[in-house]
Short mmCIF file of C-alpha atoms and ligand atoms in Angstrom, two decimals:
data_model
loop_
_atom_site.label_atom_id
_atom_site.label_comp_id
_atom_site.label_asym_id
_atom_site.label_seq_id
_atom_site.Cartn_x
_atom_site.Cartn_y
_atom_site.Cartn_z
CA UNK A 1 71.37 -133.00 -52.95
CA UNK A 2 74.60 -134.55 -54.21
CA UNK A 3 73.89 -137.80 -56.02
CA UNK A 4 76.18 -140.64 -55.03
CA UNK A 5 76.24 -144.07 -56.65
CA UNK A 6 75.74 -147.04 -54.31
CA UNK A 7 78.27 -148.91 -56.43
CA UNK A 8 82.03 -148.34 -56.51
CA UNK A 9 84.18 -148.79 -59.59
CA UNK A 10 85.96 -151.74 -57.93
CA UNK A 11 82.70 -153.51 -57.17
CA UNK A 12 81.38 -152.78 -60.65
CA UNK A 13 84.51 -154.28 -62.21
CA UNK A 14 84.20 -157.36 -60.02
CA UNK A 15 80.58 -157.85 -61.11
CA UNK A 16 81.34 -157.22 -64.77
CA UNK A 17 83.81 -160.14 -64.75
CA UNK A 18 80.76 -162.37 -64.18
CA UNK A 19 77.93 -160.38 -65.68
CA UNK A 20 78.74 -158.20 -68.67
CA UNK A 21 77.18 -154.75 -69.05
CA UNK A 22 74.56 -153.52 -69.49
CA UNK A 23 72.72 -154.59 -66.35
CA UNK A 24 70.38 -153.16 -63.78
CA UNK A 25 71.65 -153.34 -60.21
CA UNK A 26 69.66 -152.92 -56.98
CA UNK A 27 70.83 -152.00 -53.51
CA UNK A 28 69.28 -154.29 -50.89
CA UNK A 29 70.47 -152.17 -47.96
CA UNK A 30 68.93 -149.01 -49.36
CA UNK A 31 65.67 -150.78 -50.21
CA UNK A 32 65.29 -152.16 -46.70
CA UNK A 33 66.20 -148.93 -44.90
CA UNK A 34 63.79 -146.94 -47.06
CA UNK A 35 60.92 -149.41 -46.51
CA UNK A 36 61.54 -149.28 -42.76
CA UNK A 37 61.47 -145.49 -42.75
CA UNK A 38 58.17 -145.54 -44.65
CA UNK A 39 56.60 -148.02 -42.24
CA UNK A 40 57.83 -145.94 -39.32
CA UNK A 41 56.35 -142.77 -40.80
CA UNK A 42 52.91 -144.39 -40.88
CA UNK A 43 53.23 -146.51 -37.73
CA UNK A 44 50.68 -144.22 -36.01
CA UNK A 45 48.00 -145.90 -38.18
CA UNK A 46 47.04 -149.35 -36.96
CA UNK A 47 46.24 -151.00 -40.26
CA UNK A 48 48.86 -149.22 -42.37
CA UNK A 49 50.29 -151.17 -45.27
CA UNK A 50 52.36 -150.35 -48.31
CA UNK A 51 51.40 -152.33 -51.42
CA UNK A 52 54.42 -152.08 -53.69
CA UNK A 53 53.39 -151.27 -57.27
CA UNK A 54 54.74 -154.41 -58.93
CA UNK A 55 54.77 -152.80 -62.37
CA UNK A 56 57.63 -150.55 -61.24
CA UNK A 57 60.07 -153.44 -60.77
CA UNK A 58 58.55 -156.89 -61.23
CA UNK A 59 61.34 -159.06 -59.87
CA UNK A 60 60.56 -161.84 -57.35
CA UNK A 61 63.78 -161.29 -55.37
CA UNK A 62 62.96 -157.62 -54.85
CA UNK A 63 59.31 -158.43 -54.11
CA UNK A 64 60.42 -160.90 -51.44
CA UNK A 65 62.70 -158.29 -49.83
CA UNK A 66 59.80 -155.85 -49.68
CA UNK A 67 57.49 -158.56 -48.36
CA UNK A 68 59.99 -159.24 -45.58
CA UNK A 69 59.77 -155.55 -44.73
CA UNK A 70 56.01 -155.88 -44.32
CA UNK A 71 54.86 -154.74 -47.75
CA UNK A 72 52.08 -156.21 -49.84
CA UNK A 73 51.93 -156.00 -53.62
CA UNK A 74 49.82 -153.89 -55.96
CA UNK A 75 49.04 -155.65 -59.23
CA UNK A 76 47.17 -154.59 -62.34
CA UNK A 77 47.30 -157.61 -64.61
CA UNK A 78 46.99 -161.38 -64.75
CA UNK A 79 50.73 -161.87 -65.13
CA UNK A 80 51.54 -159.61 -62.21
CA UNK A 81 49.10 -161.63 -60.12
CA UNK A 82 50.86 -164.81 -61.25
CA UNK A 83 54.16 -163.29 -60.22
CA UNK A 84 52.77 -162.78 -56.71
CA UNK A 85 51.44 -166.33 -56.74
CA UNK A 86 54.94 -167.58 -57.61
CA UNK A 87 56.23 -165.66 -54.58
CA UNK A 88 53.40 -167.16 -52.48
CA UNK A 89 51.95 -163.72 -51.87
CA UNK A 90 48.15 -163.73 -51.88
CA UNK A 91 44.95 -162.66 -50.13
CA UNK A 92 44.95 -159.34 -48.34
CA UNK A 93 48.60 -158.89 -49.20
CA UNK A 94 47.55 -158.03 -52.74
CA UNK A 95 45.79 -154.95 -53.97
CA UNK A 96 44.43 -155.35 -57.50
CA UNK A 97 44.26 -151.86 -59.02
CA UNK A 98 43.57 -152.40 -62.68
CA UNK A 99 41.69 -150.57 -65.40
CA UNK A 100 40.06 -151.82 -68.60
CA UNK A 101 40.09 -155.11 -66.73
CA UNK A 102 39.68 -158.36 -68.68
CA UNK A 103 37.41 -161.08 -67.26
CA UNK A 104 40.26 -163.52 -66.53
CA UNK A 105 42.27 -160.88 -64.67
CA UNK A 106 39.34 -160.00 -62.42
CA UNK A 107 38.59 -163.66 -61.76
CA UNK A 108 42.23 -164.38 -60.96
CA UNK A 109 42.33 -161.50 -58.45
CA UNK A 110 39.15 -162.82 -56.85
CA UNK A 111 40.46 -166.38 -56.68
CA UNK A 112 43.65 -165.16 -55.01
CA UNK A 113 41.61 -163.25 -52.43
CA UNK A 114 43.14 -159.91 -53.39
CA UNK A 115 41.55 -156.60 -52.49
CA UNK A 116 39.85 -155.57 -55.71
CA UNK A 117 39.86 -151.90 -56.63
CA UNK A 118 37.17 -151.09 -59.20
CA UNK A 119 38.24 -148.44 -61.69
CA UNK A 120 34.81 -147.83 -63.18
CA UNK A 121 31.16 -147.80 -62.20
CA UNK A 122 30.31 -150.38 -64.87
CA UNK A 123 32.61 -152.80 -63.06
CA UNK A 124 29.92 -153.19 -60.41
CA UNK A 125 27.67 -155.02 -62.88
CA UNK A 126 30.72 -156.66 -64.41
CA UNK A 127 31.84 -158.35 -61.19
CA UNK A 128 28.28 -159.34 -60.31
CA UNK A 129 28.21 -161.17 -63.62
CA UNK A 130 31.62 -162.80 -63.68
CA UNK A 131 32.48 -163.51 -60.03
CA UNK A 132 30.72 -166.15 -57.89
CA UNK A 133 29.93 -163.37 -55.39
CA UNK A 134 30.69 -159.74 -54.70
CA UNK A 135 33.78 -159.74 -52.45
CA UNK A 136 33.12 -158.91 -48.79
CA UNK A 137 35.67 -156.11 -49.00
CA UNK A 138 35.79 -154.01 -52.13
CA UNK A 139 37.47 -150.77 -53.15
CA UNK A 140 36.53 -148.09 -55.67
CA UNK A 141 38.84 -145.65 -57.39
CA UNK A 142 37.97 -141.96 -57.23
CA UNK A 143 38.64 -139.23 -59.78
CA UNK A 144 37.78 -135.70 -58.61
CA UNK A 145 38.12 -134.27 -62.14
CA UNK A 146 39.44 -130.78 -62.82
CA UNK A 147 42.99 -129.77 -62.08
CA UNK A 148 44.96 -130.82 -59.04
CA UNK A 149 47.33 -128.08 -57.94
CA UNK A 150 49.57 -127.58 -54.96
CA UNK A 151 51.21 -124.24 -54.36
CA UNK A 152 54.83 -124.34 -53.24
CA UNK A 153 56.91 -121.55 -51.82
CA UNK A 154 56.77 -118.09 -53.46
CA UNK A 155 53.43 -118.98 -55.04
CA UNK A 156 55.13 -121.29 -57.48
CA UNK A 157 52.96 -124.23 -58.45
CA UNK A 158 54.78 -127.24 -57.08
CA UNK A 159 52.53 -130.03 -58.21
CA UNK A 160 50.11 -129.94 -61.08
CA UNK A 161 48.20 -132.71 -62.69
CA UNK A 162 44.92 -132.95 -64.52
CA UNK A 163 42.62 -135.66 -63.10
CA UNK A 164 39.92 -134.26 -65.41
CA UNK A 165 41.92 -135.59 -68.37
CA UNK A 166 42.79 -138.90 -66.79
CA UNK A 167 41.10 -142.15 -67.74
CA UNK A 168 41.05 -143.51 -64.19
CA UNK A 169 38.46 -143.67 -61.50
CA UNK A 170 34.84 -142.69 -60.89
CA UNK A 171 33.05 -139.45 -60.13
CA UNK A 172 31.77 -138.93 -56.61
CA UNK A 173 28.22 -139.62 -57.76
CA UNK A 174 29.34 -142.91 -59.28
CA UNK A 175 31.26 -143.82 -56.11
CA UNK A 176 28.07 -143.30 -54.10
CA UNK A 177 26.00 -145.43 -56.45
CA UNK A 178 28.70 -148.10 -56.61
CA UNK A 179 28.98 -148.34 -52.80
CA UNK A 180 25.20 -148.57 -52.41
CA UNK A 181 24.80 -151.24 -55.07
CA UNK A 182 27.81 -153.24 -53.88
CA UNK A 183 26.46 -153.16 -50.32
CA UNK A 184 23.10 -154.40 -51.58
CA UNK A 185 24.92 -157.20 -53.36
CA UNK A 186 26.68 -158.30 -50.19
CA UNK A 187 29.83 -156.20 -49.78
CA UNK A 188 30.46 -155.36 -46.14
CA UNK A 189 33.56 -153.20 -46.05
CA UNK A 190 34.81 -150.59 -48.48
CA UNK A 191 38.01 -148.98 -49.63
CA UNK A 192 38.64 -145.68 -51.38
CA UNK A 193 41.56 -145.17 -53.75
CA UNK A 194 42.87 -142.26 -55.82
CA UNK A 195 46.02 -141.36 -57.72
CA UNK A 196 46.03 -137.67 -58.59
CA UNK A 197 49.62 -136.71 -59.39
CA UNK A 198 52.72 -138.62 -60.38
CA UNK A 199 56.31 -138.23 -59.13
CA UNK A 200 55.60 -135.37 -56.74
CA UNK A 201 58.62 -134.08 -54.85
CA UNK A 202 56.39 -131.99 -52.59
CA UNK A 203 55.88 -133.13 -49.00
CA UNK A 204 52.36 -131.74 -49.23
CA UNK A 205 51.02 -134.09 -51.93
CA UNK A 206 50.06 -137.03 -49.72
CA UNK A 207 48.56 -134.87 -46.93
CA UNK A 208 46.53 -132.91 -49.51
CA UNK A 209 45.35 -136.08 -51.26
CA UNK A 210 44.58 -137.58 -47.85
CA UNK A 211 42.38 -134.65 -46.88
CA UNK A 212 40.46 -134.92 -50.17
CA UNK A 213 39.92 -138.66 -49.64
CA UNK A 214 39.15 -138.38 -45.92
CA UNK A 215 36.46 -135.80 -46.59
CA UNK A 216 35.09 -137.96 -49.39
CA UNK A 217 35.04 -140.93 -47.01
CA UNK A 218 33.01 -138.95 -44.46
CA UNK A 219 30.49 -137.87 -47.13
CA UNK A 220 30.17 -141.37 -48.60
CA UNK A 221 29.79 -142.90 -45.16
CA UNK A 222 27.04 -140.43 -44.28
CA UNK A 223 25.20 -140.86 -47.56
CA UNK A 224 25.44 -144.63 -47.96
CA UNK A 225 25.94 -145.83 -44.40
CA UNK A 226 28.66 -148.26 -45.47
CA UNK A 227 31.73 -149.04 -43.39
CA UNK A 228 34.95 -147.65 -44.83
CA UNK A 229 37.78 -150.02 -44.00
CA UNK A 230 40.74 -148.46 -45.78
CA UNK A 231 41.85 -145.46 -47.77
CA UNK A 232 44.53 -146.09 -50.36
CA UNK A 233 46.70 -143.06 -51.14
CA UNK A 234 48.17 -145.01 -54.04
CA UNK A 235 51.46 -143.95 -55.67
CA UNK A 236 52.90 -140.64 -56.65
CA UNK A 237 55.45 -139.79 -53.99
CA UNK A 238 58.42 -138.88 -56.09
CA UNK A 239 62.18 -138.98 -55.97
CA UNK A 240 64.84 -136.37 -56.63
CA UNK A 241 66.04 -137.38 -60.08
CA UNK A 242 67.90 -134.08 -60.40
CA UNK A 243 70.59 -133.08 -57.91
CA UNK A 244 68.92 -129.70 -57.34
CA UNK A 245 65.54 -131.24 -56.55
CA UNK A 246 64.44 -131.54 -52.93
CA UNK A 247 64.31 -135.00 -51.40
CA UNK A 248 60.91 -135.92 -50.04
CA UNK A 249 60.80 -136.31 -46.27
CA UNK A 250 58.75 -139.40 -45.54
CA UNK A 251 58.54 -138.80 -41.77
CA UNK A 252 57.12 -135.34 -42.46
CA UNK A 253 54.69 -136.78 -45.03
CA UNK A 254 53.46 -139.47 -42.60
CA UNK A 255 52.97 -136.82 -39.92
CA UNK A 256 51.11 -134.59 -42.42
CA UNK A 257 48.70 -137.42 -43.22
CA UNK A 258 48.26 -138.13 -39.50
CA UNK A 259 47.21 -134.51 -38.84
CA UNK A 260 44.51 -134.70 -41.54
CA UNK A 261 43.39 -138.07 -40.16
CA UNK A 262 43.04 -136.63 -36.64
CA UNK A 263 41.26 -133.56 -37.93
CA UNK A 264 38.84 -135.13 -40.43
CA UNK A 265 38.25 -138.80 -39.63
CA UNK A 266 38.65 -139.14 -35.88
CA UNK A 267 35.89 -136.62 -34.97
CA UNK A 268 33.51 -138.59 -37.20
CA UNK A 269 34.23 -141.80 -35.31
CA UNK A 270 36.15 -143.11 -38.33
CA UNK A 271 39.52 -143.37 -36.61
CA UNK A 272 39.76 -147.12 -37.28
CA UNK A 273 40.31 -146.66 -41.02
CA UNK A 274 43.52 -148.21 -42.30
CA UNK A 275 45.81 -146.21 -44.57
CA UNK A 276 47.27 -148.01 -47.53
CA UNK A 277 49.88 -146.77 -49.98
CA UNK A 278 50.84 -148.16 -53.38
CA UNK A 279 54.24 -146.63 -53.96
CA UNK A 280 56.45 -147.88 -56.73
CA UNK A 281 58.95 -145.21 -57.62
CA UNK A 282 59.52 -144.11 -54.05
CA UNK A 283 60.28 -147.68 -52.96
CA UNK A 284 62.84 -148.54 -55.59
CA UNK A 285 63.88 -145.82 -58.06
CA UNK A 286 66.88 -144.51 -56.08
CA UNK A 287 67.98 -148.03 -55.16
CA UNK A 288 68.48 -149.21 -58.70
CA UNK A 289 70.89 -148.13 -61.41
CA UNK A 290 71.58 -149.02 -65.01
CA UNK A 291 75.25 -149.88 -65.44
CA UNK A 292 76.65 -149.62 -68.96
CA UNK A 293 79.98 -149.33 -70.74
CA UNK A 294 81.01 -146.49 -73.03
CA UNK A 295 81.70 -148.31 -76.30
CA UNK A 296 81.76 -145.52 -78.85
CA UNK A 297 82.53 -141.86 -79.19
CA UNK A 298 81.69 -139.61 -82.05
CA UNK A 299 82.38 -135.98 -82.81
CA UNK A 300 80.28 -134.24 -85.44
CA UNK A 301 78.30 -131.10 -84.68
CA UNK A 302 78.13 -132.31 -81.10
CA UNK A 303 80.09 -134.78 -79.01
CA UNK A 304 78.46 -138.15 -78.48
CA UNK A 305 79.21 -141.03 -76.16
CA UNK A 306 77.57 -144.31 -77.16
CA UNK A 307 76.74 -146.93 -74.54
CA UNK A 308 76.08 -150.64 -74.74
CA UNK A 309 72.69 -149.85 -73.13
CA UNK A 310 69.88 -148.12 -74.95
CA UNK A 311 66.34 -146.85 -74.44
CA UNK A 312 65.16 -150.47 -74.53
CA UNK A 313 66.86 -150.83 -71.13
CA UNK A 314 65.65 -147.50 -69.73
CA UNK A 315 62.92 -145.78 -71.64
CA UNK A 316 62.14 -142.80 -69.42
CA UNK A 317 64.48 -140.25 -71.04
CA UNK A 318 63.26 -141.15 -74.54
CA UNK A 319 59.61 -141.41 -73.55
CA UNK A 320 59.19 -138.51 -71.15
CA UNK A 321 62.37 -136.50 -71.64
CA UNK A 322 63.19 -137.46 -68.05
CA UNK A 323 66.43 -136.50 -66.42
CA UNK A 324 68.57 -139.34 -65.06
CA UNK A 325 71.76 -138.34 -63.34
CA UNK A 326 74.94 -139.94 -64.70
CA UNK A 327 78.15 -140.78 -62.88
CA UNK A 328 81.28 -142.02 -64.62
CA UNK A 329 82.49 -144.57 -62.08
CA UNK A 330 85.98 -143.82 -60.81
CA UNK A 331 85.76 -140.24 -62.09
CA UNK A 332 83.46 -138.96 -59.33
CA UNK A 333 85.94 -136.25 -58.36
CA UNK A 334 87.00 -135.20 -61.86
CA UNK A 335 85.73 -131.85 -63.15
CA UNK A 336 82.61 -131.97 -65.34
CA UNK A 337 84.19 -130.01 -68.18
CA UNK A 338 82.97 -131.97 -71.21
CA UNK A 339 79.58 -131.58 -72.79
CA UNK A 340 78.13 -134.80 -74.18
CA UNK A 341 75.01 -136.39 -75.53
CA UNK A 342 75.04 -139.88 -74.01
CA UNK A 343 73.22 -142.23 -76.35
CA UNK A 344 72.16 -145.79 -76.98
CA UNK A 345 72.28 -147.54 -80.32
CA UNK A 346 68.61 -147.65 -81.32
CA UNK A 347 67.71 -146.32 -84.75
CA UNK A 348 65.71 -143.59 -83.05
CA UNK A 349 67.18 -140.19 -82.42
CA UNK A 350 65.41 -139.94 -79.07
CA UNK A 351 67.59 -142.78 -77.77
CA UNK A 352 69.60 -140.43 -75.56
CA UNK A 353 70.16 -140.90 -71.86
CA UNK A 354 71.39 -137.33 -71.57
CA UNK A 355 71.57 -134.30 -73.82
CA UNK A 356 74.18 -131.55 -73.45
CA UNK A 357 75.24 -133.06 -70.14
CA UNK A 358 78.39 -131.75 -68.46
CA UNK A 359 80.48 -134.77 -67.49
CA UNK A 360 84.14 -135.63 -66.91
CA UNK A 361 86.05 -136.63 -70.03
CA UNK A 362 84.78 -140.08 -70.94
CA UNK A 363 87.08 -142.74 -72.38
CA UNK A 364 86.02 -145.86 -74.21
CA UNK A 365 85.62 -148.62 -71.63
CA UNK A 366 84.51 -146.29 -68.85
CA UNK A 367 81.70 -147.66 -66.70
CA UNK A 368 78.66 -145.39 -66.77
CA UNK A 369 76.26 -145.45 -63.83
CA UNK A 370 72.79 -144.13 -64.61
CA UNK A 371 71.03 -143.19 -61.39
CA UNK A 372 67.48 -143.77 -60.17
CA UNK A 373 66.63 -146.53 -62.63
CA UNK A 374 65.25 -148.90 -59.97
CA UNK A 375 61.59 -148.25 -60.80
CA UNK A 376 59.95 -147.97 -64.21
CA UNK A 377 63.39 -148.87 -65.61
CA UNK A 378 63.93 -152.50 -66.55
CA UNK A 379 60.18 -153.05 -66.38
CA UNK A 380 59.46 -150.69 -69.26
CA UNK A 381 62.01 -152.50 -71.42
CA UNK A 382 61.22 -153.72 -74.88
CA UNK A 383 62.80 -155.49 -77.83
CA UNK A 384 62.83 -152.77 -80.47
CA UNK A 385 65.67 -153.13 -82.98
CA UNK A 386 66.12 -156.67 -81.72
CA UNK A 387 67.67 -155.34 -78.52
CA UNK A 388 67.55 -157.81 -75.66
CA UNK A 389 66.59 -157.14 -72.07
CA UNK A 390 69.53 -156.92 -69.73
CA UNK A 391 70.34 -158.85 -66.58
CA UNK A 392 69.26 -157.70 -63.13
CA UNK A 393 71.71 -157.94 -60.26
CA UNK A 394 71.18 -157.57 -56.52
CA UNK A 395 73.90 -155.95 -54.43
CA UNK A 396 73.27 -157.66 -51.13
CA UNK A 397 73.56 -156.15 -47.69
CA UNK A 398 76.82 -158.01 -47.03
CA UNK A 399 78.38 -156.53 -50.17
CA UNK A 400 78.17 -159.68 -52.27
CA UNK A 401 76.14 -159.76 -55.46
CA UNK A 402 73.62 -162.09 -57.03
CA UNK A 403 72.15 -162.43 -60.49
CA UNK A 404 68.39 -162.10 -59.96
CA UNK A 405 67.39 -162.24 -63.61
CA UNK A 406 69.61 -163.36 -66.46
CA UNK A 407 69.97 -161.31 -69.59
CA UNK A 408 67.85 -162.32 -72.56
CA UNK A 409 69.56 -164.20 -75.34
CA UNK A 410 68.55 -164.33 -79.01
CA UNK A 411 66.81 -167.60 -78.14
CA UNK A 412 64.35 -165.65 -75.96
CA UNK A 413 63.74 -163.24 -78.83
CA UNK A 414 63.03 -166.12 -81.19
CA UNK A 415 60.90 -168.08 -78.71
CA UNK A 416 57.60 -166.70 -79.98
CA UNK A 417 58.25 -167.50 -83.64
CA UNK A 418 57.57 -170.84 -85.21
CA UNK A 419 59.92 -171.50 -88.12
CA UNK A 420 58.71 -175.03 -88.78
CA UNK A 421 56.53 -173.97 -91.72
CA UNK A 422 59.43 -172.48 -93.61
CA UNK A 423 61.41 -174.70 -95.93
CA UNK A 424 64.80 -173.23 -96.67
C1 PLP B 501 51.82 -146.80 -61.27
C2 PLP B 501 50.90 -146.95 -60.15
C3 PLP B 501 51.36 -146.85 -58.82
C4 PLP B 501 52.78 -146.50 -58.48
O1 PLP B 501 53.13 -145.25 -58.93
P1 PLP B 501 54.56 -144.63 -58.57
O2 PLP B 501 54.60 -143.36 -59.32
O3 PLP B 501 55.56 -145.61 -59.00
O4 PLP B 501 54.56 -144.41 -57.09
C5 PLP B 501 50.44 -147.06 -57.81
N1 PLP B 501 49.16 -147.37 -58.08
C6 PLP B 501 48.68 -147.47 -59.32
C7 PLP B 501 47.27 -147.83 -59.53
C8 PLP B 501 49.54 -147.26 -60.40
O5 PLP B 501 49.06 -147.36 -61.64
#
């Protein structure tokens, strides 16, 4: 599908007068509409709730918008829990899905009343030791092992991931033991969680995952007798980073999960199970962009455009070779007849937002809009080469804008040093 920026050149220029590039910008209208469509797609399920994966975009303003749309938060660390606390989000509005969990993190999640999702069988003993009691409701993360594959059209594999190589979750045997021992220790209601494939653009991923987890729930219920309260389909619904990629159809996905629910759980008398999701990317990636200025051009064996943003602002292309679509604002209708590498200024040759990308002729000062940076964008930022994290801006529903996180300054970079011992 054609990829259109949610920001016009005029609006960008107005913002840049106040907030210099680079910055991340988020589209409140898009975020709300998307969250509503998700909730509608799963409205057939009484206890349905999306727990936004905070790690994707940990900004209180965006978390509050999602909370207003009925979402809870999925955290995996002490600081993410604190962030929720600062937004006065707690209790059953938090899912704590961590791994390699430190004592303090687990205790914090317990104190906040979050749903705790145990990543490993040994965590059963661990929580018995470090928490005052085993929580009444507790969740365990499942890993089926092997290879997870979904065939698409023409027998092409559409989704492939390798749970057998992934560090997360428990085997079925361990799940059974964990449920039994947790029940003996006082747990009354149980959750099941699994994350099998990341960034899937197939509408069949969630229904397929759901059927695996629903069948597991039936087996575990029969074997252990425990009450299953919720099944958490976790993250993994993807977005169309590339124009030629299909866009996932959330209404279709919700309906696909419903069919499996009716077929597998309802006949077993388990039709009261709540469905949870923990989407990050799907909730925010398309509704955020990295806005940068072209500050340098260079012609050697290839043609390069250098931006004032770099991989420290958006790491996905450098880290995973990910595609992020690029629009030169104001040149949307110009022919893409120039081939560029679009780069940042890190002393790392993988600091390239795009390689051999066909774009309109770019002039110094042009505003470059990098699409789909709203999740796993700013949040994966770092300070390599002394680069500072950028500002985050919210484009509000009424068209006005608001700074929702200021850019770092050198003072922030220096804040963790203590120079008092040096005598110069
Ligand atoms: C990262 C993560 C998510 C969100 O994944 P997306 O790909 O952003 O949807 C959900 N749950 C857990 C446990 C995660 O680690």
